[in-house]
Each structure stands twice: as C-alpha cells, then as structure tokens.
Amino acid sequence: MRAQIAVVDPAAAGRPLTMIVTVEIDRRGPQDPAALDRWLAAEPAVQQAWQVAGDADYTLVATARDAAGYRAFLRRLVAENPAVVRCRSGMVLETVKRGLAVPVEDD
C-alpha cells in the first residue's frame, strides 16, 4: 500500500475545472530529464501525471478553480520547464468514473 486517500469532489473543494493535458518536450536540449518529473510531482494543480509513449511525452490530470487559474498553471508549466515545447488541453465535461483502485484477480 502506498497511501490512504479520501476521494473528494473537486467542485466541493473549490476546484471544479478538470483538464486532461498532453505535454510534449524537447529531448534534444541540455535540460535535466528528471526536472519536469520533480516539478509535476510538486505542483498542487496536478492530480496525476504519467510519462507516456505515443504522440505526447506526458499526460496529466490537472484541476483549477476557473479558466484564469488554469491559464496560470499553464504559464507556470511552460515558464518553469524549458523542455516543454507544446501543451494540448481537453476540458472534462463530466466524470464518468474516478478512482485509483487496482483490481486483484485470481490467476
């Protein structure tokens, strides 16, 4: 077990906006490859972050109070991480399922 958590409604916590963000980085630069990982782990707006294969390098779930708060998050992400070259965002319209449970099956 890594942690015990409470599942809180983001809107009730004052963060009703949830965004799915894909991030592309420049892997050719002199940047520390783990710097973005550390930044994402420390950033309160980021609920989940994965390094992924495919068109993007990272996929994030981020929350915000409103559009201005989300814009501020994006500005920080780009300004404080020189390796970031592109971000694409999708706004969550409705949560169909939210959870971190891992199914345990008998094999």
Tab-separated table of C-alpha atoms in Angstrom:
chain	number	residue	atom	x	y	z
A	1	MET	CA	0.000	0.000	0.000
A	2	ARG	CA	1.355	3.447	-0.926
A	3	ALA	CA	-1.159	5.685	0.837
A	4	GLN	CA	-4.624	6.004	2.217
A	5	ILE	CA	-6.638	8.698	0.490
A	6	ALA	CA	-10.038	10.334	0.620
A	7	VAL	CA	-11.919	10.822	-2.635
A	8	VAL	CA	-13.129	14.418	-2.583
A	9	ASP	CA	-15.455	16.046	-5.082
A	10	PRO	CA	-13.223	18.667	-6.795
A	11	ALA	CA	-16.143	21.114	-7.080
A	12	ALA	CA	-16.803	20.843	-3.342
A	13	ALA	CA	-13.113	21.593	-2.769
A	14	GLY	CA	-13.353	24.738	-4.901
A	15	ARG	CA	-11.635	23.260	-7.967
A	16	PRO	CA	-14.487	22.411	-10.374
A	17	LEU	CA	-12.405	22.589	-13.559
A	18	THR	CA	-10.625	19.353	-14.521
A	19	MET	CA	-8.356	19.250	-17.563
A	20	ILE	CA	-6.603	16.431	-19.383
A	21	VAL	CA	-3.290	17.819	-20.630
A	22	THR	CA	-0.779	16.305	-23.022
A	23	VAL	CA	2.745	17.677	-22.905
A	24	GLU	CA	5.485	17.372	-25.494
A	25	ILE	CA	9.094	18.050	-24.556
A	26	ASP	CA	12.301	18.750	-26.469
A	27	ARG	CA	14.535	15.809	-25.672
A	28	ARG	CA	17.489	17.272	-27.589
A	29	GLY	CA	18.167	20.160	-25.193
A	30	PRO	CA	20.551	20.252	-22.238
A	31	GLN	CA	17.723	20.128	-19.670
A	32	ASP	CA	17.761	17.732	-16.748
A	33	PRO	CA	15.406	14.939	-17.879
A	34	ALA	CA	14.036	14.453	-14.356
A	35	ALA	CA	13.399	18.162	-13.693
A	36	LEU	CA	9.904	18.086	-15.201
A	37	ASP	CA	9.065	14.937	-13.235
A	38	ARG	CA	10.018	16.708	-9.993
A	39	TRP	CA	8.059	19.841	-10.968
A	40	LEU	CA	4.920	17.830	-11.788
A	41	ALA	CA	5.173	15.851	-8.546
A	42	ALA	CA	5.367	19.086	-6.538
A	43	GLU	CA	2.688	21.055	-8.436
A	44	PRO	CA	-0.588	21.125	-6.449
A	45	ALA	CA	-2.759	21.573	-9.564
A	46	VAL	CA	-1.554	18.236	-10.978
A	47	GLN	CA	-3.560	15.301	-9.650
A	48	GLN	CA	-1.953	12.650	-11.828
A	49	ALA	CA	0.950	12.598	-14.259
A	50	TRP	CA	2.289	9.855	-16.488
A	51	GLN	CA	5.200	9.588	-18.888
A	52	VAL	CA	3.616	8.026	-21.957
A	53	ALA	CA	4.520	6.603	-25.359
A	54	GLY	CA	2.852	7.983	-28.453
A	55	ASP	CA	2.232	11.499	-29.726
A	56	ALA	CA	2.903	13.144	-26.347
A	57	ASP	CA	5.566	12.619	-23.708
A	58	TYR	CA	3.314	13.191	-20.678
A	59	THR	CA	-0.393	13.023	-19.919
A	60	LEU	CA	-1.661	14.973	-16.914
A	61	VAL	CA	-4.885	15.404	-14.979
A	62	ALA	CA	-4.992	18.927	-13.572
A	63	THR	CA	-7.591	20.860	-11.611
A	64	ALA	CA	-8.299	24.579	-11.287
A	65	ARG	CA	-10.786	26.983	-9.755
A	66	ASP	CA	-11.541	28.577	-13.120
A	67	ALA	CA	-10.113	29.351	-16.577
A	68	ALA	CA	-7.818	32.057	-15.172
A	69	GLY	CA	-6.387	29.603	-12.653
A	70	TYR	CA	-5.827	27.040	-15.382
A	71	ARG	CA	-4.093	29.635	-17.596
A	72	ALA	CA	-1.813	30.497	-14.657
A	73	PHE	CA	-0.948	26.792	-14.260
A	74	LEU	CA	-0.085	26.510	-17.980
A	75	ARG	CA	2.073	29.633	-17.813
A	76	ARG	CA	3.998	28.190	-14.847
A	77	LEU	CA	4.374	24.843	-16.587
A	78	VAL	CA	5.925	26.419	-19.679
A	79	ALA	CA	7.910	29.201	-17.953
A	80	GLU	CA	9.460	26.946	-15.315
A	81	ASN	CA	10.209	23.985	-17.589
A	82	PRO	CA	12.285	24.949	-20.637
A	83	ALA	CA	11.995	21.455	-22.112
A	84	VAL	CA	8.215	21.867	-22.622
A	85	VAL	CA	7.513	22.736	-26.251
A	86	ARG	CA	3.767	22.058	-26.575
A	87	CYS	CA	0.725	21.504	-24.381
A	88	ARG	CA	-2.721	20.439	-25.506
A	89	SER	CA	-5.688	20.579	-23.171
A	90	GLY	CA	-9.089	18.971	-23.066
A	91	MET	CA	-11.702	20.106	-20.569
A	92	VAL	CA	-13.560	17.366	-18.711
A	93	LEU	CA	-17.292	17.875	-19.269
A	94	GLU	CA	-18.476	15.079	-16.990
A	95	THR	CA	-16.686	12.484	-14.898
A	96	VAL	CA	-17.940	9.019	-15.758
A	97	LYS	CA	-15.586	7.168	-13.413
A	98	ARG	CA	-12.918	8.321	-10.979
A	99	GLY	CA	-10.771	6.013	-8.938
A	100	LEU	CA	-7.410	4.541	-8.141
A	101	ALA	CA	-8.478	1.035	-7.189
A	102	VAL	CA	-6.438	-1.750	-8.767
A	103	PRO	CA	-8.404	-4.921	-9.495
A	104	VAL	CA	-6.894	-8.010	-7.907
A	105	GLU	CA	-7.754	-11.144	-9.840
A	106	ASP	CA	-7.023	-14.759	-9.145
A	107	ASP	CA	-4.951	-16.308	-11.912
